[in-house]
Tab-separated table of C-alpha atoms and ligand atoms in Angstrom:
chain	number	residue	atom	x	y	z
A	219	MET	CA	-6.860	17.153	13.567
A	220	ASN	CA	-8.942	14.072	14.250
A	221	GLU	CA	-9.975	12.741	10.888
A	222	HIS	CA	-12.088	9.922	12.265
A	223	ARG	CA	-15.262	9.606	14.233
A	224	GLU	CA	-15.443	7.289	17.273
A	225	PRO	CA	-14.279	3.727	16.682
A	226	ALA	CA	-16.912	1.824	14.749
A	227	ALA	CA	-18.855	-0.707	16.709
A	228	THR	CA	-17.690	-4.272	16.162
A	229	ASP	CA	-21.025	-5.181	14.540
A	230	GLU	CA	-20.539	-2.313	12.094
A	231	ILE	CA	-17.139	-3.693	11.142
A	232	ALA	CA	-18.708	-7.177	10.843
A	233	GLN	CA	-21.348	-5.815	8.461
A	234	ILE	CA	-18.762	-4.079	6.355
A	235	ARG	CA	-16.680	-7.248	6.236
A	236	GLU	CA	-19.687	-9.144	4.965
A	237	ALA	CA	-20.419	-6.490	2.308
A	238	VAL	CA	-16.794	-6.608	1.103
A	239	ARG	CA	-16.914	-10.425	0.906
A	240	GLY	CA	-20.178	-10.191	-1.088
A	241	LEU	CA	-18.580	-7.830	-3.551
A	242	CYS	CA	-15.390	-9.849	-3.799
A	243	GLY	CA	-17.400	-12.963	-4.520
A	244	LYS	CA	-18.194	-11.454	-7.921
A	245	PHE	CA	-14.471	-11.455	-8.780
A	246	PRO	CA	-13.325	-15.073	-8.526
A	247	GLY	CA	-9.971	-16.677	-9.319
A	248	GLU	CA	-10.675	-16.820	-13.075
A	249	TYR	CA	-11.043	-13.067	-13.210
A	250	TRP	CA	-7.648	-12.493	-11.498
A	251	ARG	CA	-5.879	-15.235	-13.473
A	252	ALA	CA	-6.983	-13.716	-16.802
A	253	LEU	CA	-5.713	-10.266	-15.767
A	254	ASP	CA	-2.512	-11.770	-14.369
A	255	ARG	CA	-1.664	-13.396	-17.732
A	256	GLU	CA	-2.018	-10.072	-19.542
A	257	ARG	CA	-0.714	-7.927	-16.707
A	258	ALA	CA	-3.972	-5.987	-17.078
A	259	TYR	CA	-5.564	-3.616	-14.607
A	260	PRO	CA	-8.670	-4.819	-12.655
A	261	THR	CA	-10.845	-1.923	-13.835
A	262	GLU	CA	-14.178	-3.556	-13.050
A	263	PHE	CA	-13.084	-4.567	-9.540
A	264	VAL	CA	-11.813	-1.073	-8.722
A	265	GLN	CA	-15.001	0.457	-10.100
A	266	ALA	CA	-17.091	-1.865	-7.932
A	267	LEU	CA	-15.091	-0.954	-4.768
A	268	THR	CA	-15.363	2.754	-5.645
A	269	GLN	CA	-19.117	2.600	-6.242
A	270	ALA	CA	-19.619	0.794	-2.993
A	271	GLY	CA	-17.737	3.659	-1.250
A	272	PHE	CA	-15.125	1.390	0.279
A	273	LEU	CA	-12.139	3.353	-1.034
A	274	ALA	CA	-13.520	6.578	0.591
A	275	ALA	CA	-13.561	4.968	4.025
A	276	LEU	CA	-11.021	7.326	5.573
A	277	ILE	CA	-12.281	10.588	4.012
A	278	PRO	CA	-14.333	12.542	6.554
A	279	GLU	CA	-18.060	12.856	5.907
A	280	GLU	CA	-17.765	16.637	5.513
A	281	TYR	CA	-15.768	15.932	2.314
A	282	GLY	CA	-18.159	13.249	1.031
A	283	GLY	CA	-16.347	10.186	2.436
A	284	SER	CA	-17.676	7.710	4.968
A	285	GLY	CA	-15.456	8.949	7.813
A	286	LEU	CA	-14.804	5.438	9.053
A	287	THR	CA	-12.072	4.391	11.475
A	288	MET	CA	-8.698	2.912	10.646
A	289	ARG	CA	-9.831	-0.420	12.079
A	290	THR	CA	-12.711	-0.463	9.629
A	291	ALA	CA	-10.511	0.549	6.675
A	292	ALA	CA	-8.052	-2.212	7.678
A	293	ALA	CA	-10.930	-4.701	7.821
A	294	ILE	CA	-11.900	-3.699	4.238
A	295	MET	CA	-8.367	-4.353	2.900
A	296	GLU	CA	-8.027	-7.567	4.890
A	297	GLU	CA	-11.327	-8.966	3.535
A	298	ILE	CA	-10.345	-8.119	-0.051
A	299	HIS	CA	-7.204	-10.197	0.311
A	300	ALA	CA	-8.800	-13.001	2.384
A	301	SER	CA	-11.293	-13.358	-0.485
A	302	GLY	CA	-8.492	-14.025	-2.969
A	303	CYS	CA	-8.719	-10.602	-4.559
A	304	ASN	CA	-5.928	-7.977	-4.565
A	305	GLY	CA	-6.260	-4.423	-3.220
A	306	ALA	CA	-2.955	-3.232	-4.568
A	307	ALA	CA	-4.603	-1.862	-7.698
A	308	CYS	CA	-6.366	0.760	-5.633
A	309	HIS	CA	-5.292	0.732	-1.969
A	310	ALA	CA	-3.490	4.042	-2.378
A	311	GLN	CA	-6.811	5.724	-3.226
A	312	MET	CA	-7.702	5.064	0.373
A	313	TYR	CA	-4.683	6.611	2.107
A	314	THR	CA	-2.685	8.890	-0.275
A	315	MET	CA	-5.320	11.627	0.255
A	316	GLY	CA	-4.303	11.707	3.954
A	317	THR	CA	-1.442	14.120	3.093
A	318	VAL	CA	-3.939	16.566	1.489
A	319	LEU	CA	-6.335	16.122	4.386
A	320	ARG	CA	-3.681	16.817	7.032
A	321	HIS	CA	-1.494	19.382	5.289
A	322	GLY	CA	-3.445	20.768	2.322
A	323	SER	CA	-5.001	24.234	2.205
A	324	PRO	CA	-8.761	24.635	2.747
A	325	GLU	CA	-9.072	25.252	-1.033
A	326	GLN	CA	-7.169	22.078	-1.898
A	327	LYS	CA	-9.321	20.031	0.464
A	328	LYS	CA	-12.546	21.470	-0.917
A	329	ARG	CA	-11.406	21.041	-4.491
A	330	TYR	CA	-9.952	17.521	-4.316
A	331	LEU	CA	-11.346	15.505	-1.401
A	332	PRO	CA	-15.046	15.294	-2.509
A	333	ALA	CA	-13.959	14.303	-6.008
A	334	ILE	CA	-11.555	11.652	-4.593
A	335	ALA	CA	-14.304	10.399	-2.289
A	336	SER	CA	-16.724	9.945	-5.254
A	337	GLY	CA	-14.009	8.333	-7.381
A	338	GLY	CA	-14.362	11.091	-9.937
A	339	LEU	CA	-10.706	11.864	-9.324
A	340	ARG	CA	-8.155	9.066	-8.762
A	341	LEU	CA	-5.265	9.940	-6.442
A	342	GLN	CA	-3.361	6.715	-6.326
A	343	ALA	CA	0.066	7.538	-7.693
A	344	PHE	CA	2.711	8.204	-5.078
A	345	GLY	CA	6.053	9.380	-6.484
A	346	VAL	CA	8.754	9.029	-3.860
A	347	THR	CA	11.251	6.259	-4.831
A	348	GLU	CA	13.974	7.094	-7.337
A	349	PRO	CA	16.354	4.731	-9.131
A	350	THR	CA	19.580	6.144	-7.631
A	351	SER	CA	18.487	6.972	-4.067
A	352	GLY	CA	16.307	3.899	-3.277
A	353	THR	CA	15.378	3.740	0.401
A	354	ASP	CA	17.567	6.796	1.122
A	355	THR	CA	14.695	9.219	0.380
A	356	LEU	CA	16.576	12.299	1.561
A	357	ASN	CA	19.013	11.752	-1.318
A	358	LEU	CA	16.401	11.987	-4.020
A	359	ARG	CA	17.275	14.131	-7.061
A	360	THR	CA	14.029	15.175	-8.686
A	361	GLN	CA	13.964	18.956	-8.527
A	362	ALA	CA	11.145	21.452	-8.518
A	363	VAL	CA	12.309	25.014	-9.211
A	364	ARG	CA	10.004	27.944	-8.650
A	365	GLU	CA	9.570	30.173	-11.725
A	366	GLY	CA	6.984	32.906	-11.144
A	367	ASP	CA	3.623	31.264	-10.547
A	368	HIS	CA	4.872	27.802	-11.558
A	369	TYR	CA	7.337	25.152	-10.526
A	370	VAL	CA	9.456	23.436	-13.169
A	371	VAL	CA	10.105	19.768	-12.393
A	372	ASN	CA	12.944	17.695	-13.741
A	373	GLY	CA	13.972	14.172	-12.727
A	374	GLN	CA	12.807	10.592	-12.534
A	375	LYS	CA	10.818	8.289	-10.246
A	376	ILE	CA	10.661	4.552	-10.282
A	377	TRP	CA	8.089	2.063	-8.986
A	378	THR	CA	5.398	4.672	-9.225
A	379	SER	CA	2.544	2.214	-9.062
A	380	ARG	CA	-0.821	2.863	-10.773
A	381	ALA	CA	0.438	6.077	-12.506
A	382	GLU	CA	-1.372	5.038	-15.644
A	383	HIS	CA	-4.601	4.590	-13.674
A	384	SER	CA	-4.489	7.805	-11.689
A	385	ASP	CA	-5.452	11.419	-12.420
A	386	LEU	CA	-3.293	12.938	-9.689
A	387	MET	CA	0.133	12.123	-8.317
A	388	LEU	CA	1.475	13.040	-4.918
A	389	LEU	CA	5.055	13.888	-5.756
A	390	LEU	CA	8.044	14.435	-3.451
A	391	ALA	CA	10.738	16.667	-5.004
A	392	ARG	CA	13.680	18.751	-3.874
A	393	THR	CA	13.038	22.479	-3.735
A	394	THR	CA	16.232	23.474	-1.872
A	395	PRO	CA	19.598	21.957	-2.748
A	396	ARG	CA	20.663	19.504	-0.044
A	397	GLU	CA	23.741	21.582	0.896
A	398	LYS	CA	21.614	24.709	1.369
A	399	ALA	CA	18.881	23.108	3.532
A	400	LYS	CA	18.945	24.139	7.184
A	401	LYS	CA	18.304	20.528	8.349
A	402	ARG	CA	18.967	17.214	6.756
A	403	THR	CA	15.202	16.508	6.612
A	404	GLU	CA	14.296	19.860	5.056
A	405	GLY	CA	14.356	21.085	1.474
A	406	LEU	CA	11.928	18.519	0.077
A	407	SER	CA	8.363	19.498	-0.884
A	408	VAL	CA	5.136	17.679	-1.709
A	409	PHE	CA	3.115	18.515	-4.834
A	410	LEU	CA	-0.282	17.386	-5.967
A	411	VAL	CA	0.320	16.963	-9.660
A	412	ASP	CA	-2.610	16.859	-12.083
A	413	MET	CA	-1.242	14.299	-14.523
A	414	ARG	CA	-4.117	14.888	-16.987
A	415	GLU	CA	-2.770	18.354	-17.760
A	416	ALA	CA	0.965	17.819	-17.262
A	417	LYS	CA	3.259	18.305	-20.220
A	418	GLY	CA	6.793	16.878	-20.006
A	419	LEU	CA	5.611	13.775	-18.127
A	420	THR	CA	6.353	10.327	-19.536
A	421	ILE	CA	5.126	7.129	-17.911
A	422	ARG	CA	6.660	3.744	-18.767
A	423	PRO	CA	5.225	0.526	-17.369
A	424	ILE	CA	7.559	-1.969	-15.670
A	425	ARG	CA	6.606	-5.652	-16.078
A	426	THR	CA	7.027	-7.335	-12.699
A	427	MET	CA	6.713	-10.926	-11.300
A	428	MET	CA	3.092	-10.137	-10.352
A	429	ASN	CA	0.367	-8.001	-11.852
A	430	HIS	CA	1.011	-4.649	-10.170
A	431	ALA	CA	0.611	-1.795	-12.716
A	432	THR	CA	3.880	-0.205	-11.633
A	433	THR	CA	5.825	2.272	-13.712
A	434	GLU	CA	8.751	4.579	-14.046
A	435	VAL	CA	7.974	8.250	-14.539
A	436	PHE	CA	10.166	10.905	-16.201
A	437	PHE	CA	9.797	14.674	-15.714
A	438	ASP	CA	11.241	16.815	-18.420
A	439	GLN	CA	10.672	20.538	-17.809
A	440	MET	CA	7.213	19.707	-16.415
A	441	ARG	CA	5.507	22.995	-15.457
A	442	ILE	CA	3.003	22.778	-12.641
A	443	PRO	CA	1.045	25.655	-11.086
A	444	ALA	CA	2.536	26.971	-7.820
A	445	GLU	CA	-0.742	26.076	-6.072
A	446	SER	CA	0.080	22.403	-6.548
A	447	LEU	CA	2.387	22.722	-3.499
A	448	VAL	CA	0.912	20.988	-0.485
A	449	GLY	CA	1.623	22.717	2.882
A	450	GLU	CA	4.878	24.615	3.316
A	451	GLU	CA	7.760	24.472	0.880
A	452	GLY	CA	10.653	22.434	2.339
A	453	LYS	CA	8.592	20.465	4.833
A	454	GLY	CA	7.547	17.662	2.465
A	455	PHE	CA	9.567	14.874	4.056
A	456	ARG	CA	7.711	15.328	7.312
A	457	TYR	CA	4.361	15.305	5.510
A	458	ILE	CA	5.206	12.125	3.659
A	459	LEU	CA	6.349	10.419	6.882
A	460	SER	CA	3.101	11.369	8.610
A	461	GLY	CA	1.163	9.503	5.898
A	462	MET	CA	3.208	6.377	6.111
A	463	ASN	CA	1.663	4.952	9.288
A	464	ALA	CA	-1.688	4.630	7.545
A	465	GLU	CA	-0.108	2.973	4.543
A	466	ARG	CA	1.807	0.504	6.733
A	467	ILE	CA	-1.302	-0.431	8.791
A	468	LEU	CA	-3.488	-0.936	5.693
A	469	ILE	CA	-0.867	-2.982	3.845
A	470	ALA	CA	-0.272	-5.038	7.004
A	471	ALA	CA	-4.027	-5.756	7.023
A	472	GLU	CA	-3.768	-6.923	3.377
A	473	CYS	CA	-0.990	-9.310	4.460
A	474	ILE	CA	-3.218	-10.666	7.248
A	475	GLY	CA	-5.941	-11.251	4.614
A	476	ASP	CA	-3.444	-13.027	2.330
A	477	ALA	CA	-2.252	-15.205	5.226
A	478	LYS	CA	-5.849	-16.157	6.063
A	479	TRP	CA	-6.492	-17.073	2.396
A	480	PHE	CA	-3.356	-19.278	2.273
A	481	ILE	CA	-4.238	-20.958	5.600
A	482	ASP	CA	-7.848	-21.681	4.588
A	483	LYS	CA	-6.796	-22.925	1.190
A	484	ALA	CA	-4.115	-25.207	2.678
A	485	ALA	CA	-6.356	-26.582	5.406
A	486	ALA	CA	-9.130	-27.378	2.954
A	487	TYR	CA	-6.748	-29.102	0.561
A	488	ALA	CA	-5.048	-31.057	3.378
A	489	LYS	CA	-8.451	-32.429	4.379
A	490	GLU	CA	-9.484	-33.580	0.898
A	491	ARG	CA	-6.223	-34.724	-0.706
A	492	ILE	CA	-5.848	-38.456	-0.196
A	493	VAL	CA	-2.337	-40.010	-0.447
A	494	PHE	CA	-1.341	-43.415	1.047
A	495	GLY	CA	-5.034	-43.966	1.717
A	496	ARG	CA	-5.614	-41.055	4.094
A	497	PRO	CA	-5.946	-37.265	3.938
A	498	ILE	CA	-2.516	-35.619	3.879
A	499	GLY	CA	-3.711	-33.405	6.722
A	500	GLN	CA	-3.764	-36.441	8.994
A	501	ASN	CA	0.043	-36.341	8.994
A	502	GLN	CA	1.518	-34.034	11.623
A	503	GLY	CA	4.249	-33.119	9.141
A	504	VAL	CA	1.517	-31.469	7.067
A	505	GLN	CA	-0.679	-30.238	9.967
A	506	PHE	CA	2.013	-28.471	11.970
A	507	PRO	CA	3.167	-25.982	9.326
A	508	ILE	CA	-0.520	-24.954	8.799
A	509	ALA	CA	-1.025	-24.611	12.576
A	510	ARG	CA	2.185	-22.620	12.879
A	511	ALA	CA	1.244	-20.272	10.048
A	512	TYR	CA	-2.097	-19.771	11.767
A	513	ALA	CA	-0.441	-18.852	15.126
A	514	GLN	CA	1.987	-16.530	13.341
A	515	MET	CA	-0.871	-14.794	11.499
A	516	ARG	CA	-2.901	-14.380	14.707
A	517	ALA	CA	0.002	-12.804	16.535
A	518	ALA	CA	0.670	-10.349	13.688
A	519	GLU	CA	-3.072	-9.560	13.532
A	520	LEU	CA	-2.995	-8.384	17.168
A	521	MET	CA	-0.254	-5.895	16.299
A	522	VAL	CA	-2.253	-4.654	13.291
A	523	HIS	CA	-5.256	-4.070	15.551
A	524	GLU	CA	-3.055	-2.329	18.163
A	525	ALA	CA	-1.489	-0.019	15.552
A	526	ALA	CA	-4.920	0.814	14.061
A	527	ALA	CA	-6.412	1.544	17.492
A	528	LEU	CA	-3.523	3.849	18.377
A	529	TYR	CA	-3.765	5.579	14.987
A	530	GLU	CA	-7.460	6.297	15.358
A	531	SER	CA	-7.022	7.690	18.863
A	532	ASP	CA	-4.444	10.129	17.469
A	533	ARG	CA	-1.578	8.642	19.452
A	534	ASP	CA	1.943	7.955	18.205
A	535	CYS	CA	1.826	4.627	16.388
A	536	GLY	CA	5.120	4.739	14.439
A	537	ALA	CA	6.626	1.703	16.168
A	538	GLU	CA	3.398	-0.297	16.100
A	539	ALA	CA	2.578	0.552	12.430
A	540	ASN	CA	6.111	-0.569	11.495
A	541	MET	CA	5.955	-3.758	13.607
A	542	ALA	CA	2.493	-4.544	12.201
A	543	LYS	CA	3.878	-4.287	8.689
A	544	LEU	CA	6.936	-6.372	9.492
A	545	LEU	CA	5.109	-9.140	11.349
A	546	ALA	CA	2.183	-9.303	8.939
A	547	ALA	CA	4.444	-9.402	5.856
A	548	ASP	CA	6.508	-12.187	7.409
A	549	ALA	CA	3.306	-14.059	8.368
A	550	SER	CA	1.804	-13.809	4.868
A	551	TRP	CA	5.053	-14.931	3.260
A	552	ALA	CA	5.394	-17.887	5.679
A	553	ALA	CA	1.753	-18.851	5.014
A	554	ALA	CA	2.350	-18.588	1.223
A	555	ASP	CA	5.348	-20.878	1.388
A	556	MET	CA	3.424	-23.350	3.589
A	557	CYS	CA	0.468	-23.322	1.171
A	558	VAL	CA	2.634	-24.164	-1.844
A	559	GLN	CA	4.271	-27.015	0.174
A	560	THR	CA	0.869	-28.380	1.283
A	561	HIS	CA	-0.350	-28.411	-2.310
A	562	GLY	CA	2.724	-30.234	-3.571
A	563	GLY	CA	2.846	-30.024	-7.372
A	564	PHE	CA	-0.583	-28.419	-7.577
A	565	GLY	CA	0.808	-25.417	-5.695
A	566	PHE	CA	2.537	-24.548	-8.974
A	567	ALA	CA	-0.553	-24.918	-11.181
A	568	GLU	CA	-2.113	-21.661	-12.253
A	569	GLU	CA	-5.699	-22.852	-11.750
A	570	TYR	CA	-5.279	-23.181	-8.004
A	571	ASP	CA	-4.398	-19.461	-7.599
A	572	VAL	CA	-1.807	-20.377	-4.963
A	573	GLU	CA	1.198	-19.516	-7.204
A	574	ARG	CA	-0.402	-16.178	-8.144
A	575	LYS	CA	-1.142	-15.189	-4.539
A	576	PHE	CA	2.412	-16.427	-3.601
A	577	ARG	CA	3.943	-14.023	-6.119
A	578	GLU	CA	1.649	-11.190	-5.053
A	579	THR	CA	2.346	-11.467	-1.349
A	580	ARG	CA	6.085	-11.664	-1.837
A	581	LEU	CA	6.207	-7.898	-2.415
A	582	TYR	CA	5.430	-6.894	1.152
A	583	THR	CA	8.727	-7.714	2.832
A	584	VAL	CA	10.293	-5.254	0.347
A	585	ALA	CA	7.639	-2.535	-0.278
A	586	PRO	CA	6.416	-0.036	0.774
A	587	ILE	CA	9.351	-0.377	3.171
A	588	SER	CA	11.741	-3.305	3.481
A	589	THR	CA	12.093	-5.426	6.580
A	590	ASN	CA	15.670	-4.249	7.234
A	591	LEU	CA	14.628	-0.643	7.328
A	592	ILE	CA	11.883	-1.414	9.874
A	593	LEU	CA	14.378	-3.284	12.014
A	594	SER	CA	16.786	-0.368	11.905
A	595	TYR	CA	13.953	2.010	12.830
A	596	LEU	CA	13.061	-0.146	15.912
A	597	ALA	CA	16.728	-0.530	16.821
A	598	GLU	CA	17.396	3.187	16.729
A	599	HIS	CA	14.135	4.826	17.738
A	600	VAL	CA	12.638	2.264	20.158
A	601	LEU	CA	15.736	0.567	21.611
A	602	GLY	CA	18.121	3.539	21.486
A	603	LEU	CA	20.859	1.730	19.593
A	604	PRO	CA	23.338	3.825	17.555
A	605	ARG	CA	22.107	5.070	14.153
A	606	SER	CA	23.433	2.677	11.504
A	607	TYR	CA	23.198	4.830	8.405
B	282	LIG	C1	6.032	-3.514	-7.076
B	282	LIG	C2	6.543	-2.326	-6.378
B	282	LIG	C3	5.653	-1.253	-6.194
B	282	LIG	C4	6.124	-0.084	-5.564
B	282	LIG	N1	5.312	1.049	-5.475
B	282	LIG	C5	5.845	2.203	-5.100
B	282	LIG	C6	5.064	3.417	-5.202
B	282	LIG	O1	3.927	3.427	-5.652
B	282	LIG	N2	5.737	4.596	-4.918
B	282	LIG	C7	6.974	4.658	-4.448
B	282	LIG	O2	7.484	5.773	-4.198
B	282	LIG	N3	7.724	3.526	-4.319
B	282	LIG	C8	7.193	2.324	-4.635
B	282	LIG	N4	7.949	1.181	-4.533
B	282	LIG	C9	9.335	1.274	-4.083
B	282	LIG	C10	9.561	0.596	-2.732
B	282	LIG	O3	9.077	1.382	-1.711
B	282	LIG	C11	11.060	0.288	-2.644
B	282	LIG	O4	11.344	-0.703	-3.642
B	282	LIG	C12	11.467	-0.185	-1.293
B	282	LIG	O5	11.284	0.864	-0.402
B	282	LIG	C13	12.912	-0.605	-1.292
B	282	LIG	O6	13.714	0.368	-1.922
B	282	LIG	P1	14.731	-0.026	-3.082
B	282	LIG	O7	13.989	-0.932	-4.038
B	282	LIG	O8	15.307	1.179	-3.680
B	282	LIG	O9	15.828	-0.869	-2.359
B	282	LIG	P2	17.240	-0.358	-1.859
B	282	LIG	O10	17.079	0.867	-1.063
B	282	LIG	O11	18.149	-0.312	-3.048
B	282	LIG	O12	17.610	-1.562	-0.938
B	282	LIG	C14	17.930	-2.867	-1.417
B	282	LIG	C15	18.040	-3.850	-0.272
B	282	LIG	O13	19.056	-3.404	0.614
B	282	LIG	C16	18.523	-3.229	1.927
B	282	LIG	N5	19.165	-2.064	2.587
B	282	LIG	C17	19.335	-0.817	2.014
B	282	LIG	N6	19.941	0.021	2.912
B	282	LIG	C18	20.092	-0.721	4.040
B	282	LIG	C19	20.636	-0.435	5.310
B	282	LIG	N7	21.110	0.823	5.618
B	282	LIG	N8	20.655	-1.404	6.227
B	282	LIG	C20	20.177	-2.611	5.968
B	282	LIG	N9	19.660	-2.980	4.782
B	282	LIG	C21	19.623	-2.018	3.824
B	282	LIG	C22	17.055	-3.030	1.778
B	282	LIG	O14	16.380	-3.492	2.945
B	282	LIG	C23	16.730	-3.895	0.532
B	282	LIG	O15	16.469	-5.202	0.949
B	282	LIG	C24	7.454	-0.033	-5.080
B	282	LIG	C25	8.319	-1.118	-5.248
B	282	LIG	C26	7.849	-2.253	-5.887
B	282	LIG	C27	8.815	-3.395	-6.115
């Protein structure tokens, strides 16, 4: 199913970029610094994005969203980050619903998508990773056992971000024991769990190096209605994989935004900081790393655009979405490191926001998928090298 209308005209994207920049201008560095100190959730920022309709960009108009293209959605996330803000508090509201849109029943779509589009329902918790299985998703242990018109869920997830700020969770759990599944990739199922009603669900926040609202979640005899199942039982791994390209492209766009922020910040500082009687940016030793970070960001940006264009024309974009994520995460991290170096000691001072953004952008070479796993995907699936694990 094509969930998008024709690619938005470039001037439409330019207008949306400007609107996002205008909104982000109301949430300056002081706002994010105060939250960062307390590890508090940016409620007002998320509300403003929701009210402006930006988080409903990818929901088709027939379900109350704006039915925009992936390139437009990526531009929204990029602008948020290029403005010094952080979309991690709510980016999942934009793409997690894709699993329901692609694989949900007509009733599920009618019931949930309009409410997600309006922001009345928050679907931004995504329960896949577990403490023991890590990246080896097929080894996850959380179980959902059918009992009459319910499933009973037992197990644990980790790094379930935004669970405390979400009404619904998209949960991946095992419904057929691994040894009984016909194929290695079968036996896992996806559920849309209404966390407001769930009993036997415990959420514990994890304090991390940046302000990320991530948690661990425990399921103890949690009973959920059978109609929480999305699509067919046992096919959940495939459904989750099909949603990952959107996540990768959007997070890659965030990395491009971060890289742009670091590059602008460093270039501005290098022009105004005078040492030895001249701007530090007059020294090639300071100029070149900024120029290199810029070139690296621009190259990664091309891959993000290519992946988004393939995605919205319904073509296979697995390799491009993965490469976009890999290159953009590397580019934002390189730009972050360069920006700290350019600022010298002030790179470490809270009031410059550089150290905060540096901590925030570090995440993306690890999550939502780590660089090594992308390399092994490319090696095996694109280059035909032997499977390594
Ligand atoms: C802040 C934060 C937020 C997150 N949010 C979510 C979320 O909302 N929902 C969710 O489900 N998950 C979430 N995650 C989990 C994230 O997707 C994982 O942390 C990530 O995929 C890496 O898995 P892991 O931490 O288990 O690392 P592991 O799988 O334990 O791997 C550790 C290291 O070993 C490397 N490695 C492992 N196997 C191989 C191999 N075969 N070859 C080469 N290298 C290998 C990895 O690349 C990694 O660098 C989040 C994580 C963080 C830190």
